PDB file of C-alpha atoms and ligand atoms in Angstrom:
ATOM      1  CA  MET X   1     -10.820  19.112  15.039  1.00 83.00           C
ATOM      2  CA  ASN X   2     -10.651  15.716  17.151  1.00 95.00           C
ATOM      3  CA  PHE X   3      -8.022  13.635  14.994  1.00 97.00           C
ATOM      4  CA  SER X   4      -8.916  10.336  17.337  1.00 97.00           C
ATOM      5  CA  ILE X   5     -12.550  10.866  16.739  1.00 98.00           C
ATOM      6  CA  ALA X   6     -12.745  11.416  12.914  1.00 98.00           C
ATOM      7  CA  ARG X   7     -10.725   8.885  13.036  1.00 98.00           C
ATOM      8  CA  LYS X   8     -13.208   6.364  14.435  1.00 98.00           C
ATOM      9  CA  LYS X   9     -15.735   7.328  12.849  1.00 98.00           C
ATOM     10  CA  MET X  10     -13.810   6.958   9.783  1.00 98.00           C
ATOM     11  CA  VAL X  11     -12.908   3.282  10.877  1.00 98.00           C
ATOM     12  CA  HIS X  12     -16.598   2.742  11.419  1.00 98.00           C
ATOM     13  CA  ASP X  13     -19.079   4.033   9.125  1.00 98.00           C
ATOM     14  CA  GLN X  14     -15.842   3.449   5.722  1.00 98.00           C
ATOM     15  CA  VAL X  15     -14.348   0.241   6.705  1.00 98.00           C
ATOM     16  CA  ILE X  16     -16.433  -1.525   9.137  1.00 98.00           C
ATOM     17  CA  ALA X  17     -19.422  -1.046   7.329  1.00 98.00           C
ATOM     18  CA  ARG X  18     -17.559  -2.005   4.179  1.00 98.00           C
ATOM     19  CA  GLY X  19     -17.168  -5.573   6.346  1.00 98.00           C
ATOM     20  CA  VAL X  20     -14.217  -5.086   6.271  1.00 98.00           C
ATOM     21  CA  SER X  21     -13.025  -7.031  10.091  1.00 98.00           C
ATOM     22  CA  ASP X  22      -9.978  -8.102  10.294  1.00 98.00           C
ATOM     23  CA  ARG X  23      -9.210  -7.193  14.047  1.00 98.00           C
ATOM     24  CA  ARG X  24      -5.638  -6.603  13.562  1.00 98.00           C
ATOM     25  CA  VAL X  25      -5.821  -4.011  10.714  1.00 99.00           C
ATOM     26  CA  LEU X  26      -8.876  -2.406  12.521  1.00 98.00           C
ATOM     27  CA  ASP X  27      -7.110  -1.567  15.157  1.00 98.00           C
ATOM     28  CA  SER X  28      -3.730   0.065  13.118  1.00 98.00           C
ATOM     29  CA  MET X  29      -6.378   2.337  11.078  1.00 98.00           C
ATOM     30  CA  LEU X  30      -8.014   3.186  14.078  1.00 98.00           C
ATOM     31  CA  HIS X  31      -4.417   3.840  15.809  1.00 98.00           C
ATOM     32  CA  ILE X  32      -2.310   5.742  13.034  1.00 98.00           C
ATOM     33  CA  PRO X  33      -2.489   9.242  12.535  1.00 98.00           C
ATOM     34  CA  ARG X  34      -3.626   9.465   8.802  1.00 98.00           C
ATOM     35  CA  HIS X  35      -3.617  13.047   8.639  1.00 98.00           C
ATOM     36  CA  ILE X  36       0.198  13.792   9.126  1.00 98.00           C
ATOM     37  CA  PHE X  37       0.391  11.616   5.985  1.00 98.00           C
ATOM     38  CA  VAL X  38      -1.457  14.525   4.008  1.00 97.00           C
ATOM     39  CA  GLN X  39      -0.505  18.040   2.613  1.00 95.00           C
ATOM     40  CA  GLU X  40      -1.543  20.240   5.881  1.00 94.00           C
ATOM     41  CA  ALA X  41      -4.226  22.208   3.407  1.00 96.00           C
ATOM     42  CA  PHE X  42      -6.428  18.731   2.880  1.00 97.00           C
ATOM     43  CA  ALA X  43      -5.742  17.397   7.055  1.00 96.00           C
ATOM     44  CA  ALA X  44      -9.275  18.645   7.292  1.00 96.00           C
ATOM     45  CA  GLN X  45     -10.859  15.967   5.056  1.00 98.00           C
ATOM     46  CA  ALA X  46      -7.394  13.372   5.734  1.00 98.00           C
ATOM     47  CA  TYR X  47     -10.869  10.542   7.357  1.00 98.00           C
ATOM     48  CA  SER X  48     -12.943  10.994   4.025  1.00 98.00           C
ATOM     49  CA  ASP X  49     -14.705   8.651   2.563  1.00 98.00           C
ATOM     50  CA  THR X  50     -12.041   9.243  -0.232  1.00 98.00           C
ATOM     51  CA  ALA X  51      -8.128   9.917  -2.607  1.00 97.00           C
ATOM     52  CA  LEU X  52      -6.476  13.016  -1.535  1.00 98.00           C
ATOM     53  CA  PRO X  53      -3.553  14.466  -4.071  1.00 97.00           C
ATOM     54  CA  ILE X  54      -0.020  14.175  -2.087  1.00 97.00           C
ATOM     55  CA  GLY X  55       1.879  16.221  -4.822  1.00 96.00           C
ATOM     56  CA  GLU X  56       3.393  14.956  -7.569  1.00 96.00           C
ATOM     57  CA  LYS X  57       0.219  14.292  -9.590  1.00 95.00           C
ATOM     58  CA  GLN X  58      -0.163  11.007  -6.700  1.00 97.00           C
ATOM     59  CA  THR X  59      -2.891  10.606  -4.241  1.00 97.00           C
ATOM     60  CA  ILE X  60      -3.107   8.420  -1.115  1.00 98.00           C
ATOM     61  CA  SER X  61      -5.833   5.795  -1.323  1.00 98.00           C
ATOM     62  CA  GLN X  62      -9.020   5.921   0.308  1.00 98.00           C
ATOM     63  CA  PRO X  63      -9.391   4.558   3.804  1.00 98.00           C
ATOM     64  CA  TYR X  64     -11.369   1.620   2.927  1.00 98.00           C
ATOM     65  CA  ILE X  65      -9.183   0.518   0.041  1.00 98.00           C
ATOM     66  CA  VAL X  66      -6.511   1.065   2.678  1.00 98.00           C
ATOM     67  CA  ALA X  67      -7.836  -1.469   5.028  1.00 98.00           C
ATOM     68  CA  LEU X  68      -9.660  -3.902   2.634  1.00 98.00           C
ATOM     69  CA  MET X  69      -5.618  -4.492   0.224  1.00 98.00           C
ATOM     70  CA  SER X  70      -4.264  -5.007   4.054  1.00 98.00           C
ATOM     71  CA  GLU X  71      -6.971  -7.129   5.253  1.00 98.00           C
ATOM     72  CA  MET X  72      -6.726  -9.252   2.046  1.00 98.00           C
ATOM     73  CA  LEU X  73      -2.792  -9.889   2.349  1.00 98.00           C
ATOM     74  CA  ALA X  74      -3.534 -11.581   5.512  1.00 98.00           C
ATOM     75  CA  LEU X  75      -0.721 -10.705   7.667  1.00 98.00           C
ATOM     76  CA  ASN X  76       0.042 -12.410  11.046  1.00 98.00           C
ATOM     77  CA  GLY X  77       2.742  -9.890  12.558  1.00 98.00           C
ATOM     78  CA  THR X  78       5.892 -12.477  11.115  1.00 98.00           C
ATOM     79  CA  GLU X  79       5.564 -11.209   7.337  1.00 98.00           C
ATOM     80  CA  LYS X  80       8.513  -9.859   5.400  1.00 98.00           C
ATOM     81  CA  VAL X  81       6.660  -7.514   3.167  1.00 99.00           C
ATOM     82  CA  LEU X  82       6.958  -5.331  -0.247  1.00 98.00           C
ATOM     83  CA  GLU X  83       5.166  -1.943  -0.800  1.00 98.00           C
ATOM     84  CA  ILE X  84       5.552  -1.171  -4.648  1.00 98.00           C
ATOM     85  CA  GLY X  85       4.356   2.673  -4.427  1.00 98.00           C
ATOM     86  CA  THR X  86       5.176   4.234  -0.837  1.00 98.00           C
ATOM     87  CA  GLY X  87       3.451   7.519  -2.040  1.00 98.00           C
ATOM     88  CA  SER X  88       2.524   9.431   1.091  1.00 98.00           C
ATOM     89  CA  GLY X  89       3.433   6.406   4.027  1.00 98.00           C
ATOM     90  CA  TYR X  90      -0.066   5.741   5.033  1.00 98.00           C
ATOM     91  CA  GLN X  91      -0.414   2.395   3.723  1.00 99.00           C
ATOM     92  CA  THR X  92       3.339   1.205   4.545  1.00 99.00           C
ATOM     93  CA  ALA X  93       2.472   2.306   8.160  1.00 99.00           C
ATOM     94  CA  ILE X  94      -0.574   0.248   8.490  1.00 99.00           C
ATOM     95  CA  LEU X  95       1.505  -2.698   6.905  1.00 99.00           C
ATOM     96  CA  ALA X  96       4.596  -1.350   9.445  1.00 98.00           C
ATOM     97  CA  THR X  97       1.989  -2.833  12.898  1.00 98.00           C
ATOM     98  CA  LEU X  98       0.653  -5.434  10.806  1.00 99.00           C
ATOM     99  CA  ALA X  99       4.169  -7.701   9.246  1.00 99.00           C
ATOM    100  CA  GLU X 100       7.570  -7.731  11.519  1.00 98.00           C
ATOM    101  CA  ARG X 101       8.864  -5.979   8.371  1.00 98.00           C
ATOM    102  CA  VAL X 102       8.166  -3.481   5.559  1.00 98.00           C
ATOM    103  CA  PHE X 103      10.122  -3.428   2.354  1.00 98.00           C
ATOM    104  CA  SER X 104       8.919  -0.172   0.206  1.00 98.00           C
ATOM    105  CA  ALA X 105      10.020   1.700  -2.856  1.00 98.00           C
ATOM    106  CA  GLU X 106       8.946   4.759  -4.700  1.00 97.00           C
ATOM    107  CA  ARG X 107       9.747   6.318  -7.847  1.00 96.00           C
ATOM    108  CA  ILE X 108       9.299   9.641  -6.581  1.00 96.00           C
ATOM    109  CA  ARG X 109      12.314  11.329  -4.374  1.00 97.00           C
ATOM    110  CA  PRO X 110      10.334  13.972  -2.769  1.00 97.00           C
ATOM    111  CA  LEU X 111       7.560  11.678  -1.587  1.00 98.00           C
ATOM    112  CA  ALA X 112       9.850   8.548  -0.188  1.00 98.00           C
ATOM    113  CA  LEU X 113      11.326  11.564   1.346  1.00 98.00           C
ATOM    114  CA  ARG X 114       8.605  12.998   3.092  1.00 98.00           C
ATOM    115  CA  ALA X 115       6.921   9.352   3.858  1.00 98.00           C
ATOM    116  CA  ARG X 116      10.402   8.423   5.054  1.00 98.00           C
ATOM    117  CA  LYS X 117       9.392  11.684   7.876  1.00 98.00           C
ATOM    118  CA  CYS X 118       6.229  10.407   8.743  1.00 98.00           C
ATOM    119  CA  LEU X 119       7.724   6.904   9.466  1.00 98.00           C
ATOM    120  CA  ASP X 120       9.782   7.878  11.549  1.00 98.00           C
ATOM    121  CA  SER X 121       8.370  10.569  13.145  1.00 98.00           C
ATOM    122  CA  LEU X 122       5.890   7.220  14.349  1.00 98.00           C
ATOM    123  CA  LYS X 123       9.114   5.284  15.669  1.00 98.00           C
ATOM    124  CA  LEU X 124       7.919   2.529  12.847  1.00 98.00           C
ATOM    125  CA  PHE X 125      11.659   1.266  12.279  1.00 96.00           C
ATOM    126  CA  ASN X 126      10.518  -1.948  10.671  1.00 98.00           C
ATOM    127  CA  VAL X 127      10.377  -0.038   7.321  1.00 98.00           C
ATOM    128  CA  GLN X 128      12.908   0.113   5.001  1.00 98.00           C
ATOM    129  CA  LEU X 129      11.920   2.393   1.767  1.00 98.00           C
ATOM    130  CA  ARG X 130      14.462   2.656  -1.532  1.00 97.00           C
ATOM    131  CA  ILE X 131      13.733   5.253  -3.934  1.00 96.00           C
ATOM    132  CA  ASN X 132      13.426   3.726  -7.689  1.00 92.00           C
ATOM    133  CA  ASP X 133      14.064   6.645  -9.765  1.00 82.00           C
ATOM    134  CA  THR X 134      16.015   5.474 -13.068  1.00 78.00           C
ATOM    135  CA  GLU X 135      14.219   4.930 -15.817  1.00 77.00           C
ATOM    136  CA  GLY X 136      14.066   1.474 -16.369  1.00 76.00           C
ATOM    137  CA  SER X 137      14.531   0.177 -12.932  1.00 80.00           C
ATOM    138  CA  PRO X 138      13.038  -2.590 -12.112  1.00 84.00           C
ATOM    139  CA  ILE X 139       9.547  -3.265 -10.080  1.00 91.00           C
ATOM    140  CA  GLY X 140      10.326  -4.681  -6.485  1.00 93.00           C
ATOM    141  CA  TRP X 141      12.950  -5.455  -4.405  1.00 96.00           C
ATOM    142  CA  GLU X 142      15.254  -8.437  -5.812  1.00 95.00           C
ATOM    143  CA  GLU X 143      17.662  -8.679  -3.225  1.00 96.00           C
ATOM    144  CA  GLU X 144      15.276  -9.412  -0.229  1.00 98.00           C
ATOM    145  CA  ALA X 145      12.950 -11.004  -2.009  1.00 98.00           C
ATOM    146  CA  PRO X 146      10.804 -13.526  -1.543  1.00 98.00           C
ATOM    147  CA  PHE X 147       7.969 -11.801   0.540  1.00 98.00           C
ATOM    148  CA  ASP X 148       5.640 -13.655   2.221  1.00 98.00           C
ATOM    149  CA  ALA X 149       3.496 -10.918   0.694  1.00 98.00           C
ATOM    150  CA  ILE X 150       3.685  -7.954  -1.933  1.00 98.00           C
ATOM    151  CA  ILE X 151       1.560  -5.041  -2.448  1.00 98.00           C
ATOM    152  CA  VAL X 152       0.696  -2.618  -4.837  1.00 98.00           C
ATOM    153  CA  THR X 153      -1.413   0.494  -5.027  1.00 98.00           C
ATOM    154  CA  ALA X 154      -0.566   1.527  -8.637  1.00 97.00           C
ATOM    155  CA  GLY X 155      -2.088   0.593 -11.575  1.00 97.00           C
ATOM    156  CA  ALA X 156      -0.677  -2.068 -13.894  1.00 97.00           C
ATOM    157  CA  PRO X 157      -1.500  -3.251 -17.416  1.00 97.00           C
ATOM    158  CA  SER X 158      -1.512  -7.546 -15.976  1.00 97.00           C
ATOM    159  CA  VAL X 159       0.282  -8.671 -13.006  1.00 97.00           C
ATOM    160  CA  PRO X 160       4.225  -8.392 -13.113  1.00 96.00           C
ATOM    161  CA  ASP X 161       6.009 -12.290 -13.325  1.00 96.00           C
ATOM    162  CA  ILE X 162       8.820 -10.159 -11.924  1.00 95.00           C
ATOM    163  CA  LEU X 163       6.410  -9.587  -8.798  1.00 97.00           C
ATOM    164  CA  THR X 164       4.834 -13.134  -8.682  1.00 98.00           C
ATOM    165  CA  ASP X 165       8.579 -14.224  -8.640  1.00 97.00           C
ATOM    166  CA  GLN X 166       9.085 -12.560  -5.690  1.00 98.00           C
ATOM    167  CA  LEU X 167       6.427 -14.420  -3.743  1.00 98.00           C
ATOM    168  CA  ALA X 168       7.450 -16.983  -0.733  1.00 98.00           C
ATOM    169  CA  PRO X 169       5.684 -20.238  -0.853  1.00 98.00           C
ATOM    170  CA  GLY X 170       2.256 -19.198   0.244  1.00 98.00           C
ATOM    171  CA  GLY X 171       2.650 -15.817  -0.064  1.00 98.00           C
ATOM    172  CA  ARG X 172       0.383 -13.440  -1.158  1.00 98.00           C
ATOM    173  CA  LEU X 173      -0.219 -10.612  -3.681  1.00 98.00           C
ATOM    174  CA  VAL X 174      -2.534  -7.707  -4.460  1.00 98.00           C
ATOM    175  CA  ILE X 175      -2.852  -5.775  -7.396  1.00 98.00           C
ATOM    176  CA  PRO X 176      -4.902  -3.071  -9.218  1.00 98.00           C
ATOM    177  CA  VAL X 177      -5.134  -5.084 -12.748  1.00 98.00           C
ATOM    178  CA  GLY X 178      -6.490  -2.880 -15.489  1.00 98.00           C
ATOM    179  CA  SER X 179      -6.062   0.124 -17.861  1.00 97.00           C
ATOM    180  CA  ASP X 180      -4.317   3.355 -16.785  1.00 93.00           C
ATOM    181  CA  THR X 181      -7.476   4.810 -15.076  1.00 92.00           C
ATOM    182  CA  ASP X 182      -9.257   2.403 -14.082  1.00 97.00           C
ATOM    183  CA  GLN X 183      -8.548  -1.601 -12.169  1.00 98.00           C
ATOM    184  CA  GLN X 184     -10.157  -4.531 -10.369  1.00 98.00           C
ATOM    185  CA  LEU X 185      -8.046  -5.885  -7.404  1.00 98.00           C
ATOM    186  CA  VAL X 186      -6.818  -8.629  -7.867  1.00 98.00           C
ATOM    187  CA  LYS X 187      -4.988 -11.211  -5.528  1.00 98.00           C
ATOM    188  CA  VAL X 188      -2.780 -14.066  -6.422  1.00 98.00           C
ATOM    189  CA  ILE X 189      -1.240 -16.761  -3.878  1.00 98.00           C
ATOM    190  CA  LYS X 190       1.399 -18.779  -4.769  1.00 98.00           C
ATOM    191  CA  ARG X 191       0.795 -22.160  -3.690  1.00 98.00           C
ATOM    192  CA  ASP X 192       3.028 -24.569  -1.894  1.00 96.00           C
ATOM    193  CA  ASN X 193       4.234 -25.632  -5.243  1.00 96.00           C
ATOM    194  CA  GLY X 194       4.711 -22.730  -6.806  1.00 96.00           C
ATOM    195  CA  GLU X 195       1.562 -22.878  -8.722  1.00 98.00           C
ATOM    196  CA  LEU X 196      -0.438 -19.274  -8.922  1.00 98.00           C
ATOM    197  CA  GLU X 197      -4.661 -18.707  -7.910  1.00 98.00           C
ATOM    198  CA  ARG X 198      -5.876 -15.660  -8.889  1.00 98.00           C
ATOM    199  CA  CYS X 199      -8.735 -14.399  -7.578  1.00 97.00           C
ATOM    200  CA  ALA X 200     -10.734 -10.572  -8.287  1.00 97.00           C
ATOM    201  CA  SER X 201     -12.537  -8.297  -6.056  1.00 96.00           C
ATOM    202  CA  ILE X 202     -13.935  -4.893  -6.481  1.00 97.00           C
ATOM    203  CA  ASP X 203     -13.292  -1.928  -9.255  1.00 98.00           C
ATOM    204  CA  CYS X 204     -10.910   0.462  -7.949  1.00 97.00           C
ATOM    205  CA  ARG X 205      -9.466   3.852  -9.236  1.00 97.00           C
ATOM    206  CA  PHE X 206      -5.303   3.929  -9.017  1.00 97.00           C
ATOM    207  CA  VAL X 207      -2.675   5.947 -10.121  1.00 96.00           C
ATOM    208  CA  PRO X 208      -0.522   4.021 -13.213  1.00 96.00           C
ATOM    209  CA  LEU X 209       2.331   2.032 -11.705  1.00 96.00           C
ATOM    210  CA  ILE X 210       5.356   2.871 -14.064  1.00 94.00           C
ATOM    211  CA  GLY X 211       8.453   0.868 -15.183  1.00 91.00           C
ATOM    212  CA  LYS X 212       9.275  -1.882 -17.417  1.00 87.00           C
ATOM    213  CA  GLN X 213       6.035  -4.039 -16.162  1.00 88.00           C
ATOM    214  CA  GLY X 214       3.756  -1.652 -15.923  1.00 91.00           C
ATOM    215  CA  TRP X 215       2.740   1.769 -18.315  1.00 93.00           C
ATOM    216  CA  ARG X 216       5.308   3.925 -19.751  1.00 89.00           C
ATOM    217  CA  ALA X 217       5.857   7.256 -17.161  1.00 86.00           C
TER     218      ALA X 217
HETATM  219  N1  SAH W   1       0.132   3.877  -0.822  1.00 63.76           N
HETATM  220  C1  SAH W   1       0.999   5.272  -1.346  1.00 63.76           C
HETATM  221  C2  SAH W   1      -0.675   5.262  -2.970  1.00 63.76           C
HETATM  222  C3  SAH W   1       0.392   6.399  -3.486  1.00 63.76           C
HETATM  223  S1  SAH W   1       0.319   5.965  -5.138  1.00 63.76           S
HETATM  224  C4  SAH W   1      -0.479   6.138  -0.888  1.00 63.76           C
HETATM  225  O1  SAH W   1      -2.194   5.160   0.064  1.00 63.76           O
HETATM  226  O2  SAH W   1       0.189   7.238  -0.066  1.00 63.76           O
HETATM  227  C5  SAH W   1       1.101   5.337  -5.959  1.00 63.76           C
HETATM  228  C6  SAH W   1       2.860   5.467  -5.744  1.00 63.76           C
HETATM  229  O3  SAH W   1       3.512   4.829  -6.836  1.00 63.76           O
HETATM  230  C7  SAH W   1       3.124   6.524  -6.226  1.00 63.76           C
HETATM  231  O4  SAH W   1       3.478   7.982  -5.536  1.00 63.76           O
HETATM  232  C8  SAH W   1       3.910   6.707  -7.872  1.00 63.76           C
HETATM  233  O5  SAH W   1       4.645   7.686  -7.848  1.00 63.76           O
HETATM  234  C9  SAH W   1       5.362   5.194  -7.097  1.00 63.76           C
HETATM  235  N2  SAH W   1       5.362   4.507  -8.020  1.00 63.76           N
HETATM  236  C10 SAH W   1       4.287   3.983  -9.558  1.00 63.76           C
HETATM  237  N3  SAH W   1       5.418   3.205 -10.445  1.00 63.76           N
HETATM  238  C11 SAH W   1       6.108   2.863  -9.115  1.00 63.76           C
HETATM  239  C12 SAH W   1       7.049   2.204  -9.394  1.00 63.76           C
HETATM  240  N4  SAH W   1       7.440   1.527 -10.572  1.00 63.76           N
HETATM  241  N5  SAH W   1       7.682   1.941  -8.768  1.00 63.76           N
HETATM  242  C13 SAH W   1       7.667   2.684  -6.997  1.00 63.76           C
HETATM  243  N6  SAH W   1       7.154   3.307  -7.551  1.00 63.76           N
HETATM  244  C14 SAH W   1       6.032   3.357  -8.325  1.00 63.76           C
END
């Protein structure tokens, strides 16, 4: 299988065709090899229009969702970004090419360790990973706040205050919000006066965000 051709086709047929137009996002998805972030048995499906299992009952998001969420963050390369839910590390890698620094938290240790290897193999050294595997650890990364952008790649029952509190003025938070099986993508912008503006995008389906302002494990 020619992965480079599959990647071009993915960006054209799944991402551009559905209206994502941020050139930096498209270039990043053309460049980052998605197949190294999935288990070997799924490598041939890595560029398919679907989420895939990554072990530990978790999934790597569908390519279009990665593109859309990345575009919604409106990054120009200067930002400090927080990601909750490293998972495979694929979205993390895309963010690493779009922003200056990325902080990514994951609660399942083996996933974080595998993601670290993949990111290192691509020499994406502007990413810091953290493992939040103790019961009740707070969502977010308070010591590194504020962030210009925050992305949550697991579904939450509501927008956690603990995350909007970690946004810089002008910052954007993108998060799936809804039930534990079906959500809507929500973007929250923190205005310079601290007010929060919220708008909703498409319906989506993520694994649950676990924690105090998420769901129970
Ligand atoms: N962006 C990832 C998505 C992985 S699925 C990818 O495309 O591969 C979501 C991930 O969020 C899972 O790995 C899950 O373990 C993690 N997660 C859930 N709740 C979390 C929390 N409170 N803190 C950190 N990670 C969390």
